[in-house]
Amino acid sequence: MTIVGAGLVGALLATLLAQRGFAVTVYERRPDPRIAGYAGGRSINLALAERGLHGLRLAGMKDVVMKLAVMMRGRMVHHRDGHTELLRYGRDDSEVIWSVSRGRLNIALIDAAERAGARFEFDRRLTGATFGDDVALRFENEAGVAGEAHVPFAIGADGAGSALRAAMNAYTPLGERIEPLGHGYKELEIPAASGASRFAIEPNALHIWPRGNYMCIALPNAEGSFTVTLFLPNEGDPSFATVDSPAAARRLFERDFADALPLIPDLEADFAANPVGMLATLHLDRWHIDGRALLVGDAAHAIGPFHGQGMNCGFEDAVELADLFAAGADDAGAVFAEFERRRRPNAEAIAAMALENYVEMRDSVAEPAFLLRRELGRMLAARNPDRFVPRYSLVTFTRMPYAEAFARGAAQERVLRALTEGRRRIGEIDLAAADARVRAELAPLAS
C-alpha cells in the first residue's frame, strides 16, 4: 500500500491498513514533524466528534487523543451588547465535541502508524506521476534531489492542494470544480491566563461572536490558550479588502468584538504575521483512475470548516477504505469504485451542510426565529426521540450517513418552520398538535 500524504487522514489510514497486515509506505513532503516541529500550514483547531472518534477507537488511539482534547459543550454566543448565552450541542455532557490541536493529533497518529508497522518517507515532495502498467511517482527533497518509486497503485491523502490529484487530472480529467466561498479567515490568539484556571474565558465551549455576514470564533487548547479565527468576506465592508492592516483590525474589534479585544493582547502582531486563508469547496466527478490511483479526504472533497466535520469525514473515509481492502485486496479497481460509490454522496451532503452551518453560525444564532425553531426542536426531540433528532446531532453524535442526515434534517426543518410560522414564543405552540404532526410526517428513525 502506498499513501501520498502523512497528514491526519493519511496517518490514520496507514495505521488501519498496517493493523490489517498490509505493508504500508507513506510519502510526505514535509520533514518529520517530530523532529522539525509541526508546520502544517493550517492550525485551526479541529472539532473531534463521533465519526472521528470511531476511527480513533478502531486504531486504538482514543485514550491517547483524549488527553490532548478539551471538551466543548456548545456554542457560547457573545452578543453585541456584551451578554453571553450557551447553546448546547446535545442533551447533556454525553453529547459534546472536542477541541484538539491539529499538530499534536497528527504527530500522535504518525507514532501509532509506525507502531503498527507502517513506514514513512519524509521530505519527499511529489512532483509528478505517470500511470502505465504501474504508477511511477516522482519526488524531490528539500535539497532538490530527485527520486522515483514504482508502485501498483497510489492513494492520495495529500490534502486540498493534492499533488497526486493534479497528476491524475493531467492524465485524465477528473471534473474538478472549486467553488470559492468569497470569504477568508485570519488566525489570532487568546493566550493562557495566569493562575490556576489557565483559561481566560469559559474553557468548555466554542465561543462565537456572530455579526451577520462575518464572525469571530475561539476554540480552547489544552494548555489554556484559545485559537481565535476571524472570518470576513473578501470584498465589501467590513472585509479583508477594508480590514487590511493591524490598525484597521483594532478598529473592527473595538466596534464589533469589544469584549474579545482585551483578551487578545497581540492582536496587531498576530494580524500582521498570519496570512489570510482562503475558503472553498472542492468537487470532483471522479475520485480514482481504475485501480491505479485513488483520492481520499480533502484531496477528494475539501469542504468549509463550519460544521467541524472535515477531519471526521476524512476519518470515515479511512475506515471505509481499510474495511474494503480487508474484504477485497486482490482487486484495487473494484475497491476504489465501491469506495467512491459509497462515499461521494456523503461528501457532497456534508459539503452542503457545512456551508449552511456557516450562515447559521455567523447570523442565525442571534435571530429570534432561529432560536425559537431550535428550542422547539429540542422539545420535540425529547418528546419524540424515535422520530425527531436535530440534524446537528445526527451529524455530530451518530454515524448515520451524511446524505441520510441531510435529507432527514430537511424534512424536520420543514416541520419546524410550519409549526413556528407566525409565532414568537414557545408558549404559542400547541405541543400536542406538534407531536401529531411529527408522527404524521416523520417516519421512525432506525436505532
Short mmCIF file of N, CA and C in Angstrom, two decimals, residues 211-327:
data_model
loop_
_atom_site.label_atom_id
_atom_site.label_comp_id
_atom_site.label_asym_id
_atom_site.label_seq_id
_atom_site.Cartn_x
_atom_site.Cartn_y
_atom_site.Cartn_z
N ARG A 211 -21.92 38.18 13.71
CA ARG A 211 -22.20 39.57 13.35
C ARG A 211 -22.83 39.68 11.96
N GLY A 212 -23.65 38.72 11.59
CA GLY A 212 -24.34 38.80 10.31
C GLY A 212 -23.55 38.15 9.20
N ASN A 213 -22.86 38.92 8.39
CA ASN A 213 -22.12 38.38 7.26
C ASN A 213 -20.69 38.02 7.63
N TYR A 214 -20.33 38.11 8.90
CA TYR A 214 -18.98 37.81 9.36
C TYR A 214 -19.05 37.40 10.82
N MET A 215 -17.94 36.86 11.33
CA MET A 215 -17.94 36.38 12.70
C MET A 215 -16.52 36.15 13.18
N CYS A 216 -16.42 35.92 14.48
CA CYS A 216 -15.17 35.52 15.11
C CYS A 216 -15.49 34.31 15.97
N ILE A 217 -14.58 33.33 16.01
CA ILE A 217 -14.77 32.17 16.87
C ILE A 217 -13.49 31.93 17.67
N ALA A 218 -13.60 31.20 18.76
CA ALA A 218 -12.44 30.84 19.57
C ALA A 218 -12.62 29.44 20.11
N LEU A 219 -11.61 28.59 19.89
CA LEU A 219 -11.63 27.22 20.38
C LEU A 219 -10.52 27.02 21.40
N PRO A 220 -10.80 26.28 22.47
CA PRO A 220 -9.82 26.12 23.54
C PRO A 220 -8.71 25.14 23.17
N ASN A 221 -7.54 25.41 23.72
CA ASN A 221 -6.40 24.50 23.63
C ASN A 221 -6.10 23.95 25.01
N ALA A 222 -5.52 22.75 25.05
CA ALA A 222 -5.32 22.06 26.33
C ALA A 222 -4.47 22.85 27.31
N GLU A 223 -3.53 23.67 26.81
CA GLU A 223 -2.64 24.39 27.73
C GLU A 223 -3.25 25.68 28.26
N GLY A 224 -4.49 26.04 27.79
CA GLY A 224 -5.18 27.20 28.33
C GLY A 224 -5.40 28.33 27.36
N SER A 225 -4.74 28.30 26.22
CA SER A 225 -4.95 29.35 25.23
C SER A 225 -6.19 29.03 24.39
N PHE A 226 -6.58 30.00 23.56
CA PHE A 226 -7.66 29.79 22.59
C PHE A 226 -7.15 30.21 21.22
N THR A 227 -7.43 29.40 20.22
CA THR A 227 -7.18 29.79 18.85
C THR A 227 -8.38 30.57 18.36
N VAL A 228 -8.16 31.82 18.00
CA VAL A 228 -9.23 32.71 17.55
C VAL A 228 -9.17 32.80 16.03
N THR A 229 -10.31 32.71 15.38
CA THR A 229 -10.37 32.81 13.93
C THR A 229 -11.38 33.87 13.54
N LEU A 230 -10.91 34.86 12.82
CA LEU A 230 -11.76 35.93 12.29
C LEU A 230 -12.15 35.57 10.86
N PHE A 231 -13.45 35.47 10.59
CA PHE A 231 -13.96 35.19 9.26
C PHE A 231 -14.59 36.46 8.70
N LEU A 232 -14.13 36.87 7.52
CA LEU A 232 -14.66 38.06 6.85
C LEU A 232 -14.85 37.78 5.37
N PRO A 233 -15.77 38.50 4.72
CA PRO A 233 -15.83 38.42 3.25
C PRO A 233 -14.53 38.94 2.65
N ASN A 234 -14.29 38.55 1.41
CA ASN A 234 -13.10 39.05 0.72
C ASN A 234 -13.29 40.47 0.21
N GLU A 235 -14.55 40.85 -0.06
CA GLU A 235 -14.85 42.18 -0.55
C GLU A 235 -16.01 42.76 0.24
N GLY A 236 -16.18 44.10 0.17
CA GLY A 236 -17.26 44.75 0.88
C GLY A 236 -16.75 45.43 2.14
N ASP A 237 -17.67 45.81 3.01
CA ASP A 237 -17.30 46.49 4.25
C ASP A 237 -18.16 45.98 5.39
N PRO A 238 -17.56 45.31 6.40
CA PRO A 238 -16.13 45.03 6.50
C PRO A 238 -15.74 43.80 5.69
N SER A 239 -14.50 43.75 5.29
CA SER A 239 -13.96 42.61 4.56
C SER A 239 -12.44 42.68 4.69
N PHE A 240 -11.78 41.65 4.17
CA PHE A 240 -10.32 41.70 4.19
C PHE A 240 -9.77 42.73 3.19
N ALA A 241 -10.66 43.26 2.33
CA ALA A 241 -10.24 44.36 1.47
C ALA A 241 -10.19 45.68 2.25
N THR A 242 -11.04 45.82 3.26
CA THR A 242 -11.06 47.06 4.05
C THR A 242 -10.33 46.89 5.38
N VAL A 243 -10.42 45.71 5.97
CA VAL A 243 -9.65 45.42 7.20
C VAL A 243 -8.32 44.84 6.73
N ASP A 244 -7.45 45.73 6.29
CA ASP A 244 -6.23 45.31 5.60
C ASP A 244 -4.96 45.70 6.33
N SER A 245 -5.07 46.06 7.60
CA SER A 245 -3.90 46.45 8.37
C SER A 245 -4.16 46.18 9.84
N PRO A 246 -3.11 46.07 10.66
CA PRO A 246 -3.33 45.88 12.09
C PRO A 246 -4.18 46.98 12.72
N ALA A 247 -4.00 48.21 12.28
CA ALA A 247 -4.79 49.31 12.83
C ALA A 247 -6.27 49.14 12.47
N ALA A 248 -6.54 48.72 11.24
CA ALA A 248 -7.92 48.50 10.83
C ALA A 248 -8.54 47.33 11.60
N ALA A 249 -7.73 46.32 11.90
CA ALA A 249 -8.23 45.19 12.69
C ALA A 249 -8.62 45.65 14.09
N ARG A 250 -7.83 46.50 14.69
CA ARG A 250 -8.17 47.02 16.02
C ARG A 250 -9.47 47.81 15.97
N ARG A 251 -9.65 48.63 14.95
CA ARG A 251 -10.89 49.41 14.85
C ARG A 251 -12.10 48.49 14.71
N LEU A 252 -11.94 47.40 13.92
CA LEU A 252 -13.04 46.43 13.78
C LEU A 252 -13.38 45.80 15.11
N PHE A 253 -12.36 45.38 15.85
CA PHE A 253 -12.62 44.73 17.14
C PHE A 253 -13.19 45.71 18.14
N GLU A 254 -12.74 46.94 18.14
CA GLU A 254 -13.31 47.94 19.05
C GLU A 254 -14.79 48.14 18.78
N ARG A 255 -15.17 48.07 17.52
CA ARG A 255 -16.57 48.31 17.16
C ARG A 255 -17.44 47.07 17.33
N ASP A 256 -16.95 45.90 16.86
CA ASP A 256 -17.82 44.73 16.75
C ASP A 256 -17.50 43.58 17.71
N PHE A 257 -16.31 43.55 18.27
CA PHE A 257 -15.92 42.45 19.16
C PHE A 257 -15.27 43.02 20.43
N ALA A 258 -15.96 43.99 21.02
CA ALA A 258 -15.34 44.76 22.11
C ALA A 258 -14.96 43.89 23.30
N ASP A 259 -15.78 42.87 23.62
CA ASP A 259 -15.45 42.04 24.79
C ASP A 259 -14.31 41.09 24.50
N ALA A 260 -14.03 40.81 23.21
CA ALA A 260 -12.90 39.94 22.87
C ALA A 260 -11.58 40.70 22.84
N LEU A 261 -11.63 41.98 22.55
CA LEU A 261 -10.40 42.75 22.34
C LEU A 261 -9.44 42.69 23.52
N PRO A 262 -9.87 42.84 24.77
CA PRO A 262 -8.91 42.77 25.88
C PRO A 262 -8.26 41.40 26.05
N LEU A 263 -8.87 40.39 25.47
CA LEU A 263 -8.35 39.03 25.61
C LEU A 263 -7.24 38.73 24.61
N ILE A 264 -7.06 39.60 23.60
CA ILE A 264 -6.11 39.34 22.52
C ILE A 264 -5.04 40.43 22.56
N PRO A 265 -4.08 40.32 23.48
CA PRO A 265 -3.09 41.39 23.64
C PRO A 265 -2.19 41.60 22.43
N ASP A 266 -2.00 40.58 21.63
CA ASP A 266 -1.12 40.69 20.47
C ASP A 266 -1.91 40.78 19.17
N LEU A 267 -3.06 41.43 19.23
CA LEU A 267 -3.93 41.49 18.05
C LEU A 267 -3.19 42.01 16.83
N GLU A 268 -2.54 43.15 16.96
CA GLU A 268 -1.88 43.74 15.80
C GLU A 268 -0.76 42.84 15.28
N ALA A 269 0.03 42.29 16.18
CA ALA A 269 1.14 41.43 15.75
C ALA A 269 0.63 40.16 15.08
N ASP A 270 -0.40 39.53 15.66
CA ASP A 270 -0.97 38.32 15.06
C ASP A 270 -1.55 38.63 13.69
N PHE A 271 -2.27 39.75 13.59
CA PHE A 271 -2.90 40.10 12.32
C PHE A 271 -1.86 40.32 11.24
N ALA A 272 -0.76 40.96 11.61
CA ALA A 272 0.29 41.23 10.63
C ALA A 272 1.03 39.96 10.23
N ALA A 273 1.21 39.05 11.17
CA ALA A 273 2.05 37.87 10.92
C ALA A 273 1.32 36.75 10.19
N ASN A 274 0.03 36.61 10.42
CA ASN A 274 -0.70 35.46 9.89
C ASN A 274 -1.38 35.81 8.57
N PRO A 275 -1.24 34.95 7.57
CA PRO A 275 -1.85 35.25 6.27
C PRO A 275 -3.36 35.07 6.29
N VAL A 276 -4.02 35.61 5.30
CA VAL A 276 -5.45 35.37 5.11
C VAL A 276 -5.62 34.02 4.44
N GLY A 277 -6.33 33.13 5.08
CA GLY A 277 -6.61 31.83 4.50
C GLY A 277 -7.87 31.88 3.64
N MET A 278 -7.84 31.18 2.52
CA MET A 278 -8.98 31.16 1.63
C MET A 278 -9.88 29.96 1.93
N LEU A 279 -11.16 30.11 1.64
CA LEU A 279 -12.15 29.07 1.91
C LEU A 279 -12.85 28.70 0.61
N ALA A 280 -12.94 27.40 0.34
CA ALA A 280 -13.58 26.93 -0.89
C ALA A 280 -14.05 25.49 -0.70
N THR A 281 -14.91 25.05 -1.59
CA THR A 281 -15.38 23.66 -1.61
C THR A 281 -14.89 23.01 -2.90
N LEU A 282 -14.33 21.81 -2.78
CA LEU A 282 -13.82 21.06 -3.92
C LEU A 282 -14.82 19.98 -4.33
N HIS A 283 -15.15 19.96 -5.61
CA HIS A 283 -15.99 18.91 -6.17
C HIS A 283 -15.22 18.21 -7.29
N LEU A 284 -15.31 16.89 -7.32
CA LEU A 284 -14.72 16.10 -8.40
C LEU A 284 -15.79 15.16 -8.97
N ASP A 285 -15.75 14.96 -10.29
CA ASP A 285 -16.63 13.96 -10.90
C ASP A 285 -16.07 12.55 -10.73
N ARG A 286 -14.75 12.45 -10.57
CA ARG A 286 -14.10 11.14 -10.40
C ARG A 286 -13.08 11.24 -9.29
N TRP A 287 -13.03 10.21 -8.47
CA TRP A 287 -12.05 10.17 -7.38
C TRP A 287 -10.92 9.19 -7.67
N HIS A 288 -11.02 8.40 -8.75
CA HIS A 288 -10.00 7.37 -8.96
C HIS A 288 -9.74 7.17 -10.44
N ILE A 289 -8.59 6.59 -10.75
CA ILE A 289 -8.25 6.12 -12.09
C ILE A 289 -8.16 4.60 -12.00
N ASP A 290 -9.18 3.93 -12.48
CA ASP A 290 -9.33 2.46 -12.39
C ASP A 290 -8.71 1.96 -11.10
N GLY A 291 -7.75 1.05 -11.17
CA GLY A 291 -7.14 0.52 -9.96
C GLY A 291 -5.76 1.09 -9.68
N ARG A 292 -5.43 2.25 -10.28
CA ARG A 292 -4.08 2.77 -10.16
C ARG A 292 -3.95 3.95 -9.20
N ALA A 293 -5.01 4.70 -8.99
CA ALA A 293 -4.89 5.86 -8.10
C ALA A 293 -6.26 6.21 -7.55
N LEU A 294 -6.26 6.63 -6.29
CA LEU A 294 -7.49 7.00 -5.59
C LEU A 294 -7.20 8.19 -4.70
N LEU A 295 -8.18 9.09 -4.57
CA LEU A 295 -8.09 10.24 -3.68
C LEU A 295 -9.02 10.05 -2.50
N VAL A 296 -8.56 10.46 -1.31
CA VAL A 296 -9.36 10.36 -0.10
C VAL A 296 -9.25 11.67 0.68
N GLY A 297 -10.17 11.88 1.62
CA GLY A 297 -10.11 13.06 2.48
C GLY A 297 -10.20 14.34 1.67
N ASP A 298 -9.51 15.38 2.14
CA ASP A 298 -9.57 16.68 1.47
C ASP A 298 -9.08 16.63 0.03
N ALA A 299 -8.23 15.69 -0.30
CA ALA A 299 -7.77 15.58 -1.68
C ALA A 299 -8.92 15.29 -2.63
N ALA A 300 -9.98 14.65 -2.12
CA ALA A 300 -11.14 14.31 -2.94
C ALA A 300 -12.30 15.25 -2.72
N HIS A 301 -12.43 15.80 -1.51
CA HIS A 301 -13.67 16.54 -1.19
C HIS A 301 -13.43 17.58 -0.09
N ALA A 302 -12.52 18.51 -0.32
CA ALA A 302 -12.28 19.56 0.67
C ALA A 302 -13.54 20.40 0.85
N ILE A 303 -13.85 20.71 2.11
CA ILE A 303 -15.07 21.46 2.42
C ILE A 303 -14.73 22.60 3.38
N GLY A 304 -15.69 23.49 3.59
CA GLY A 304 -15.52 24.54 4.57
C GLY A 304 -15.49 23.97 5.97
N PRO A 305 -14.89 24.70 6.92
CA PRO A 305 -14.70 24.16 8.28
C PRO A 305 -15.88 24.39 9.22
N PHE A 306 -17.04 24.78 8.70
CA PHE A 306 -18.08 25.35 9.56
C PHE A 306 -18.99 24.33 10.21
N HIS A 307 -18.83 23.07 9.91
CA HIS A 307 -19.57 22.04 10.65
C HIS A 307 -18.62 21.21 11.50
N GLY A 308 -17.33 21.56 11.45
CA GLY A 308 -16.35 20.80 12.21
C GLY A 308 -16.26 19.36 11.77
N GLN A 309 -16.52 19.07 10.48
CA GLN A 309 -16.60 17.68 10.03
C GLN A 309 -15.54 17.30 9.01
N GLY A 310 -14.66 18.21 8.63
CA GLY A 310 -13.67 17.85 7.62
C GLY A 310 -12.82 16.67 8.02
N MET A 311 -12.23 16.74 9.22
CA MET A 311 -11.42 15.63 9.71
C MET A 311 -12.29 14.40 9.97
N ASN A 312 -13.46 14.60 10.56
CA ASN A 312 -14.33 13.47 10.86
C ASN A 312 -14.74 12.73 9.59
N CYS A 313 -15.05 13.49 8.55
CA CYS A 313 -15.40 12.89 7.26
C CYS A 313 -14.20 12.14 6.68
N GLY A 314 -13.01 12.74 6.77
CA GLY A 314 -11.81 12.07 6.28
C GLY A 314 -11.50 10.80 7.04
N PHE A 315 -11.72 10.81 8.35
CA PHE A 315 -11.51 9.59 9.13
C PHE A 315 -12.51 8.50 8.74
N GLU A 316 -13.75 8.90 8.42
CA GLU A 316 -14.71 7.91 7.90
C GLU A 316 -14.21 7.32 6.59
N ASP A 317 -13.63 8.16 5.74
CA ASP A 317 -13.02 7.64 4.51
C ASP A 317 -12.00 6.55 4.83
N ALA A 318 -11.12 6.83 5.79
CA ALA A 318 -10.06 5.88 6.12
C ALA A 318 -10.62 4.56 6.61
N VAL A 319 -11.64 4.61 7.46
CA VAL A 319 -12.25 3.38 7.97
C VAL A 319 -12.90 2.60 6.84
N GLU A 320 -13.65 3.30 5.99
CA GLU A 320 -14.34 2.64 4.88
C GLU A 320 -13.35 1.97 3.93
N LEU A 321 -12.29 2.69 3.58
CA LEU A 321 -11.33 2.16 2.63
C LEU A 321 -10.57 0.97 3.22
N ALA A 322 -10.17 1.07 4.49
CA ALA A 322 -9.47 -0.05 5.12
C ALA A 322 -10.35 -1.29 5.17
N ASP A 323 -11.64 -1.10 5.47
CA ASP A 323 -12.55 -2.25 5.50
C ASP A 323 -12.71 -2.87 4.11
N LEU A 324 -12.82 -2.03 3.09
CA LEU A 324 -12.97 -2.55 1.73
C LEU A 324 -11.73 -3.32 1.30
N PHE A 325 -10.54 -2.80 1.62
CA PHE A 325 -9.32 -3.51 1.28
C PHE A 325 -9.23 -4.84 2.03
N ALA A 326 -9.65 -4.85 3.28
CA ALA A 326 -9.60 -6.09 4.06
C ALA A 326 -10.49 -7.16 3.43
N ALA A 327 -11.57 -6.71 2.79
CA ALA A 327 -12.51 -7.66 2.20
C ALA A 327 -12.16 -8.04 0.76
#
